[in-house]
Each structure stands twice: as C-alpha cells, then as structure tokens.
C-alpha cells in the first residue's frame, strides 16, 4: 500500500536501520514498482545562466558570490531545441529547462519558454521546467503548453532552510508546489545533502516529501558540489552511506517516484553509483554540464549502462501522467 501518512518517527527508524536490511527493503519495492534494469536519462538545458538575485549558499549562479559562472544572455529557442535533440539522440527521455531566477516574470522570456515547451512536447518526451517560484496563472499556462513536470526543490528541512537561504522562506516553496499540483503538472521535488545539515534534517525533508499529497512523481537527490566562491565551498564531502540511506528511505516511503541521482555523480565511482541504483535510484542526469557544474558526458554514461547491463527507460513509463496523478490525489 502506498502511504502518505508517515510519521517522522517511522521515517527516522527506516533511515537509521542497518544498511543491509535497509537496502534489501528498498530494493524489493524498487522491483515491485519499476523495471530494475531500466534507468531514465534526463538532461538539463540552461535557458538563463547566472546573475540570480537569490542567496542560496550552494549555488554557483547567485550574483552575490564570486564564482566562475559568467551570466549569459538568454538561450535562443533554436539552441535549446538543438540541445534537446542531441540529448534525445543519446537516449534522454526527459528534458528539463532551467533558469536562474527567483521567480518567473511574465513577458518575452516566459513566452519563449512556453513556445519551447510546446515544441519539445511534440517530441514525445517528458518535458520539465525549473524556473523558480511561479503564480497560479503561470502554472496553468505551462500546463496548457503541454508541460509534463515542474521541478522545485525544497533543498533541505524546514528548520535548516534559513541557514542556507535568506531571500525566501520554506512556505514560499510549498506554495509553488501547491500551485504546480493545482495546475495538474507532475511534481519533481527533492533536495541537496551535504550542506552541513544534520541527519534529522535529511529525515525531515523525506518526511515532507513522503507526506505530500499526491507524492512527487520525481525526487532528485543531489550531493553538494562545493563551488569555489560560495559560502559552502569548503564543506567536507558527506560519506556515500548518507546518500544510500537517503535514496533507500525515499524509495521505501515514496515507492512509485522516480528517484533521480542528480548533482555530485561525477565524483562517484561506478561501484558507488551501482549501490545507489541498488538502493532505488532509477534516473540520472547525463550530459557534460548540469546547468553550470561538470557532469558525466553521454559517452561516459553509455559506458556505465553497458557495464551494468542497464537499459534506458522510455518516457511516461510509470503511467503516472497528469490525469493519473490527479485521480490519485487525496485532498
Ligand atoms: S534561486 Fe536557483 S539559481 Fe538562484 S541562487 Fe538559488 S539555486 Fe541558484
């Protein structure tokens, strides 16, 4: 039975359970709800790079920090489509358009996004956007344009959020999630670990996601990449076991979701990535850049798939399209 009434205590018990039983339980649910030999390939396309007004302490794109990211002009629609086509030719079935914004503003840039979403949708792939906070009307317009999913990460626990970001509050994030839900767009929502948070913060984040109604269709789990020039540049790396616990606990409590290995994969060995797949991860981001940070190339990932005997997961495989999500929704 899929549950959305998990208590914090229950999730804490799962997260802290011995590793082998934890992995075993997560793997059983992974096999029940997904094809174990399939991993979805996603690619991010950066529509607006750098110059963001927000102060997220982990981010290379914040204008408040001296990082190597140089703000770029908005990417042209043709370039976005070309990048998407290259990714699709390499097996990607989900394309996510990203923009370094606090929130979407109505106007020319938003119109370009809507028009790009329309064209990408015709390519029969899952189209996602991550553009910051949005109004209900903007969410509805994205839905009308055919948008399949919207990414809006909670990043960490409600308690720790203010340590990482001061320019908005957790409730702002939750409000955008509610607007995405109301528009009938599939929700992609996850977080970043290794930002100095405690284990209880990671557990609290999973609790928020696992009690969200309906569950997110997609849960990206990022390992902090410490960026030179940001306040978190000297953060020591988190042991891989925390990543494994995070993935496994998400798989157990949000079993139908796609669990996406996101930032931080370049530094992970094939063995570590295999453990992540065993724990329930079933998606990766592929392509040399993950918005602005280095990431495994398509060629590297093709090798990885060959080594592991993995197949690339087709789009819409979970069968949880917007209508299904709405039908499952418990108000
Ligand atoms: S809102 Fe997004 S782009 Fe802007 S600083 Fe935060 S994470 Fe970076």
Short mmCIF file of C-alpha atoms and ligand atoms in Angstrom, two decimals:
data_model
loop_
_atom_site.label_atom_id
_atom_site.label_comp_id
_atom_site.label_asym_id
_atom_site.label_seq_id
_atom_site.Cartn_x
_atom_site.Cartn_y
_atom_site.Cartn_z
CA UNK A 1 0.00 0.00 0.00
CA UNK A 2 1.26 3.46 -0.88
CA UNK A 3 1.14 5.65 2.22
CA UNK A 4 1.24 9.41 2.63
CA UNK A 5 0.68 9.41 6.40
CA UNK A 6 4.21 8.55 7.53
CA UNK A 7 5.21 9.82 10.94
CA UNK A 8 8.59 11.43 11.41
CA UNK A 9 9.44 8.64 13.86
CA UNK A 10 8.68 5.94 11.28
CA UNK A 11 10.92 7.58 8.71
CA UNK A 12 13.66 8.05 11.27
CA UNK A 13 13.52 4.34 12.11
CA UNK A 14 13.77 3.39 8.43
CA UNK A 15 16.62 5.83 7.74
CA UNK A 16 18.63 4.61 10.74
CA UNK A 17 18.07 0.91 10.18
CA UNK A 18 21.10 -1.34 9.48
CA UNK A 19 22.29 -0.87 5.92
CA UNK A 20 21.70 -4.35 4.53
CA UNK A 21 18.07 -4.65 5.68
CA UNK A 22 17.52 -1.06 4.52
CA UNK A 23 18.90 -1.83 1.07
CA UNK A 24 17.01 -5.08 0.88
CA UNK A 25 13.65 -3.46 1.71
CA UNK A 26 14.22 -0.60 -0.72
CA UNK A 27 15.28 -2.98 -3.46
CA UNK A 28 12.16 -5.12 -3.02
CA UNK A 29 9.95 -2.05 -3.51
CA UNK A 30 12.06 -0.90 -6.43
CA UNK A 31 11.44 -4.31 -8.10
CA UNK A 32 7.71 -4.12 -7.30
CA UNK A 33 7.06 -0.72 -8.87
CA UNK A 34 9.78 -0.35 -11.51
CA UNK A 35 11.79 -2.35 -14.03
CA UNK A 36 15.01 -2.98 -12.18
CA UNK A 37 17.17 -2.95 -15.31
CA UNK A 38 15.89 0.42 -16.54
CA UNK A 39 17.25 3.86 -15.69
CA UNK A 40 15.85 7.06 -17.14
CA UNK A 41 18.28 9.52 -18.71
CA UNK A 42 17.44 13.20 -18.23
CA UNK A 43 19.21 16.29 -19.46
CA UNK A 44 19.17 19.86 -18.21
CA UNK A 45 19.20 22.79 -20.60
CA UNK A 46 20.08 26.16 -19.09
CA UNK A 47 17.84 28.84 -20.59
CA UNK A 48 19.08 31.56 -18.24
CA UNK A 49 22.53 31.14 -16.73
CA UNK A 50 23.89 33.13 -13.79
CA UNK A 51 23.06 36.53 -12.35
CA UNK A 52 20.42 35.26 -9.91
CA UNK A 53 19.32 37.66 -7.18
CA UNK A 54 18.86 34.90 -4.59
CA UNK A 55 21.47 33.95 -1.98
CA UNK A 56 21.31 30.11 -1.95
CA UNK A 57 24.64 29.32 -0.30
CA UNK A 58 25.38 26.32 -2.52
CA UNK A 59 24.75 27.98 -5.86
CA UNK A 60 27.28 28.99 -8.50
CA UNK A 61 24.64 31.16 -10.20
CA UNK A 62 23.93 33.56 -7.37
CA UNK A 63 25.06 37.09 -8.27
CA UNK A 64 26.08 37.56 -4.64
CA UNK A 65 29.11 35.26 -4.87
CA UNK A 66 32.31 35.48 -6.89
CA UNK A 67 32.22 32.19 -8.78
CA UNK A 68 33.49 31.18 -12.20
CA UNK A 69 29.98 31.40 -13.66
CA UNK A 70 29.57 34.30 -16.03
CA UNK A 71 25.97 35.42 -16.65
CA UNK A 72 24.95 34.60 -20.21
CA UNK A 73 22.28 36.06 -22.48
CA UNK A 74 19.07 34.04 -22.61
CA UNK A 75 19.49 30.94 -24.73
CA UNK A 76 17.66 31.07 -28.04
CA UNK A 77 14.82 28.64 -28.60
CA UNK A 78 16.65 27.03 -31.54
CA UNK A 79 19.67 26.31 -29.35
CA UNK A 80 17.51 24.76 -26.64
CA UNK A 81 15.81 22.54 -29.20
CA UNK A 82 19.17 21.52 -30.68
CA UNK A 83 20.49 20.59 -27.23
CA UNK A 84 17.34 18.63 -26.51
CA UNK A 85 17.63 16.75 -29.81
CA UNK A 86 21.24 15.83 -29.07
CA UNK A 87 20.20 14.52 -25.64
CA UNK A 88 17.30 12.55 -27.10
CA UNK A 89 19.64 11.01 -29.67
CA UNK A 90 21.72 9.84 -26.70
CA UNK A 91 18.76 8.20 -25.01
CA UNK A 92 17.37 11.04 -22.88
CA UNK A 93 13.61 10.83 -22.40
CA UNK A 94 13.23 13.79 -20.08
CA UNK A 95 14.44 17.31 -20.83
CA UNK A 96 14.42 19.93 -18.13
CA UNK A 97 14.70 23.63 -18.96
CA UNK A 98 16.33 25.58 -16.14
CA UNK A 99 16.52 29.30 -15.43
CA UNK A 100 18.45 31.05 -12.65
CA UNK A 101 15.53 33.10 -11.42
CA UNK A 102 13.89 33.79 -8.08
CA UNK A 103 10.60 33.57 -9.97
CA UNK A 104 9.25 33.62 -13.47
CA UNK A 105 8.25 37.04 -14.77
CA UNK A 106 5.58 37.38 -17.40
CA UNK A 107 6.91 38.69 -20.67
CA UNK A 108 9.14 37.74 -23.57
CA UNK A 109 11.31 35.20 -21.72
CA UNK A 110 8.27 33.33 -20.39
CA UNK A 111 6.73 33.31 -23.87
CA UNK A 112 9.92 31.73 -25.26
CA UNK A 113 9.71 29.04 -22.61
CA UNK A 114 6.06 28.31 -23.39
CA UNK A 115 6.78 28.04 -27.07
CA UNK A 116 9.81 25.78 -26.44
CA UNK A 117 7.75 23.55 -24.14
CA UNK A 118 5.13 23.21 -26.89
CA UNK A 119 7.70 22.07 -29.43
CA UNK A 120 9.53 19.73 -27.06
CA UNK A 121 6.25 18.11 -26.03
CA UNK A 122 5.67 17.12 -29.64
CA UNK A 123 8.88 15.08 -29.50
CA UNK A 124 7.07 12.60 -27.18
CA UNK A 125 9.42 13.08 -24.28
CA UNK A 126 8.80 14.22 -20.73
CA UNK A 127 9.30 17.97 -20.59
CA UNK A 128 10.15 19.58 -17.26
CA UNK A 129 10.96 23.15 -16.25
CA UNK A 130 12.74 24.59 -13.23
CA UNK A 131 12.24 28.34 -13.27
CA UNK A 132 11.79 29.34 -9.63
CA UNK A 133 8.58 30.39 -7.98
CA UNK A 134 5.52 30.82 -10.14
CA UNK A 135 1.98 32.16 -9.91
CA UNK A 136 -1.09 30.00 -10.39
CA UNK A 137 -1.73 31.60 -13.76
CA UNK A 138 1.81 30.85 -14.90
CA UNK A 139 1.47 27.24 -13.75
CA UNK A 140 -1.78 26.96 -15.67
CA UNK A 141 -0.19 28.40 -18.80
CA UNK A 142 2.72 25.96 -18.57
CA UNK A 143 0.20 23.12 -18.28
CA UNK A 144 -1.69 24.41 -21.33
CA UNK A 145 1.60 24.47 -23.25
CA UNK A 146 1.92 20.76 -22.52
CA UNK A 147 4.42 20.82 -19.65
CA UNK A 148 4.69 17.38 -18.06
CA UNK A 149 6.63 18.21 -14.89
CA UNK A 150 7.84 21.13 -12.84
CA UNK A 151 10.92 20.95 -10.64
CA UNK A 152 11.00 22.97 -7.46
CA UNK A 153 13.28 21.56 -4.79
CA UNK A 154 12.77 22.01 -1.08
CA UNK A 155 16.54 21.62 -0.74
CA UNK A 156 16.58 20.63 2.96
CA UNK A 157 14.44 20.56 6.09
CA UNK A 158 12.20 23.46 7.04
CA UNK A 159 14.38 24.03 10.12
CA UNK A 160 17.68 24.19 8.24
CA UNK A 161 16.37 26.11 5.21
CA UNK A 162 17.02 29.57 6.70
CA UNK A 163 20.69 28.67 7.26
CA UNK A 164 21.06 28.07 3.53
CA UNK A 165 18.79 30.73 2.02
CA UNK A 166 17.63 34.05 3.47
CA UNK A 167 15.92 35.60 0.45
CA UNK A 168 12.80 33.42 0.63
CA UNK A 169 11.14 31.08 3.10
CA UNK A 170 10.14 27.43 3.05
CA UNK A 171 6.47 28.36 2.83
CA UNK A 172 7.19 30.16 -0.47
CA UNK A 173 8.45 26.86 -1.83
CA UNK A 174 5.45 24.94 -0.51
CA UNK A 175 3.12 27.47 -2.10
CA UNK A 176 4.70 26.94 -5.52
CA UNK A 177 4.41 23.17 -5.05
CA UNK A 178 0.69 23.61 -4.33
CA UNK A 179 0.26 25.69 -7.49
CA UNK A 180 2.00 23.03 -9.57
CA UNK A 181 -0.30 20.40 -8.07
CA UNK A 182 -3.38 22.51 -8.72
CA UNK A 183 -2.37 23.03 -12.35
CA UNK A 184 -2.21 19.24 -12.77
CA UNK A 185 1.50 19.27 -13.55
CA UNK A 186 3.57 16.35 -12.32
CA UNK A 187 5.78 17.41 -9.41
CA UNK A 188 9.55 16.97 -9.26
CA UNK A 189 10.84 17.87 -5.81
CA UNK A 190 13.89 16.83 -3.85
CA UNK A 191 16.91 18.25 -2.13
CA UNK A 192 20.62 18.56 -1.61
CA UNK A 193 22.58 16.74 1.05
CA UNK A 194 26.00 17.58 2.43
CA UNK A 195 25.32 21.27 3.14
CA UNK A 196 26.13 20.94 6.84
CA UNK A 197 22.66 19.79 7.78
CA UNK A 198 22.16 17.10 10.40
CA UNK A 199 20.78 13.66 9.73
CA UNK A 200 17.50 14.79 11.30
CA UNK A 201 17.22 17.46 8.58
CA UNK A 202 17.57 14.84 5.86
CA UNK A 203 14.91 12.73 7.58
CA UNK A 204 12.65 15.76 7.91
CA UNK A 205 13.00 16.53 4.19
CA UNK A 206 11.98 12.97 3.28
CA UNK A 207 9.06 13.24 5.70
CA UNK A 208 7.82 16.41 3.97
CA UNK A 209 8.06 14.72 0.56
CA UNK A 210 6.55 11.40 1.66
CA UNK A 211 3.54 13.12 3.23
CA UNK A 212 2.93 15.44 0.30
CA UNK A 213 -0.40 14.70 -1.37
CA UNK A 214 -0.01 13.44 -4.03
CA UNK A 215 3.54 12.15 -3.73
CA UNK A 216 6.02 13.83 -6.07
CA UNK A 217 6.35 11.87 -9.30
CA UNK A 218 10.06 12.60 -9.20
CA UNK A 219 12.56 13.07 -6.36
CA UNK A 220 16.01 14.36 -7.32
CA UNK A 221 18.69 13.76 -4.70
CA UNK A 222 21.74 15.97 -5.06
CA UNK A 223 25.08 15.66 -3.29
CA UNK A 224 26.54 19.09 -2.69
CA UNK A 225 29.24 20.09 -5.16
CA UNK A 226 31.18 22.70 -3.16
CA UNK A 227 31.59 25.64 -5.53
CA UNK A 228 34.58 27.94 -5.13
CA UNK A 229 33.41 31.40 -4.13
CA UNK A 230 30.20 30.25 -2.42
CA UNK A 231 29.79 30.11 1.37
CA UNK A 232 29.77 26.30 1.18
CA UNK A 233 32.99 26.00 -0.83
CA UNK A 234 34.87 24.27 1.99
CA UNK A 235 32.18 21.84 3.07
CA UNK A 236 33.72 18.40 3.57
CA UNK A 237 32.11 15.64 1.48
CA UNK A 238 29.38 13.58 3.08
CA UNK A 239 30.02 9.82 3.29
CA UNK A 240 28.34 7.93 0.45
CA UNK A 241 26.37 5.96 3.05
CA UNK A 242 24.23 9.02 3.75
CA UNK A 243 23.37 9.19 0.05
CA UNK A 244 22.49 5.49 0.10
CA UNK A 245 20.30 5.94 3.18
CA UNK A 246 18.63 8.96 1.61
CA UNK A 247 17.84 7.10 -1.62
CA UNK A 248 16.68 3.91 0.10
CA UNK A 249 14.43 5.74 2.56
CA UNK A 250 12.91 7.76 -0.29
CA UNK A 251 12.31 4.57 -2.29
CA UNK A 252 10.59 2.91 0.68
CA UNK A 253 8.38 5.85 1.60
CA UNK A 254 7.67 7.21 -1.92
CA UNK A 255 7.88 3.91 -3.82
CA UNK A 256 6.41 4.91 -7.18
CA UNK A 257 8.54 8.01 -7.61
CA UNK A 258 11.46 8.28 -9.96
CA UNK A 259 14.46 8.77 -7.68
CA UNK A 260 16.98 10.84 -9.59
CA UNK A 261 20.72 10.84 -9.00
CA UNK A 262 21.49 14.45 -9.72
CA UNK A 263 24.43 16.70 -8.79
CA UNK A 264 27.55 15.08 -7.42
CA UNK A 265 27.64 11.99 -9.65
CA UNK A 266 30.89 12.89 -11.42
CA UNK A 267 32.84 12.26 -8.22
CA UNK A 268 31.16 8.91 -7.57
CA UNK A 269 32.82 5.66 -8.69
CA UNK A 270 30.85 3.09 -10.74
CA UNK A 271 30.65 0.95 -7.59
CA UNK A 272 29.11 3.81 -5.60
CA UNK A 273 26.65 4.52 -8.39
CA UNK A 274 25.71 0.84 -8.52
CA UNK A 275 24.94 0.97 -4.80
CA UNK A 276 22.71 3.99 -5.45
CA UNK A 277 20.81 2.02 -8.13
CA UNK A 278 20.53 -0.92 -5.76
CA UNK A 279 19.08 1.40 -3.12
CA UNK A 280 16.37 2.52 -5.53
CA UNK A 281 17.69 5.28 -7.75
CA UNK A 282 16.36 4.89 -11.29
CA UNK A 283 17.33 8.03 -13.13
CA UNK A 284 20.43 10.05 -13.90
CA UNK A 285 21.20 13.42 -15.42
CA UNK A 286 23.54 12.99 -18.35
CA UNK A 287 25.50 15.49 -20.43
CA UNK A 288 28.76 17.30 -19.76
CA UNK A 289 27.13 20.10 -17.77
CA UNK A 290 24.47 20.03 -15.12
CA UNK A 291 23.39 23.65 -15.67
CA UNK A 292 26.80 25.04 -14.71
CA UNK A 293 28.69 22.25 -12.94
CA UNK A 294 30.63 19.42 -14.63
CA UNK A 295 28.70 16.17 -15.06
CA UNK A 296 29.35 12.81 -16.77
CA UNK A 297 29.08 13.04 -20.56
CA UNK A 298 26.67 10.96 -22.65
CA UNK A 299 29.64 8.82 -23.73
CA UNK A 300 30.67 8.18 -20.10
CA UNK A 301 27.13 7.20 -19.21
CA UNK A 302 26.75 4.96 -22.25
CA UNK A 303 29.79 3.07 -20.93
CA UNK A 304 28.23 2.88 -17.49
CA UNK A 305 24.99 1.47 -18.90
CA UNK A 306 26.99 -1.12 -20.84
CA UNK A 307 28.99 -2.08 -17.76
CA UNK A 308 25.85 -2.51 -15.65
CA UNK A 309 23.71 -4.03 -18.43
CA UNK A 310 21.15 -1.27 -17.99
CA UNK A 311 18.51 -0.17 -20.47
CA UNK A 312 17.38 3.41 -20.97
CA UNK A 313 13.91 3.83 -19.56
CA UNK A 314 11.25 5.02 -22.03
CA UNK A 315 9.26 8.17 -21.19
CA UNK A 316 5.94 8.08 -19.34
CA UNK A 317 6.74 4.55 -18.25
CA UNK A 318 5.40 4.92 -14.77
CA UNK A 319 1.97 5.53 -16.23
CA UNK A 320 1.52 8.33 -13.75
CA UNK A 321 0.62 11.02 -16.20
CA UNK A 322 -1.11 14.16 -15.01
CA UNK A 323 -4.56 12.59 -15.11
CA UNK A 324 -3.42 9.63 -13.02
CA UNK A 325 -1.78 11.96 -10.54
CA UNK A 326 -4.97 13.93 -10.20
CA UNK A 327 -7.02 10.77 -9.78
CA UNK A 328 -4.68 9.61 -7.02
CA UNK A 329 -4.77 12.93 -5.27
CA UNK A 330 -6.09 12.86 -1.71
CA UNK A 331 -7.36 16.33 -0.83
S1 LIG B 1 17.24 30.55 -6.89
FE1 LIG B 1 18.23 28.95 -8.09
S2 LIG B 1 19.65 29.99 -9.47
FE2 LIG B 1 19.06 31.46 -7.87
S3 LIG B 1 20.69 31.32 -6.34
FE3 LIG B 1 19.03 29.92 -5.70
S4 LIG B 1 19.56 27.92 -6.61
FE4 LIG B 1 20.83 29.50 -7.64
#
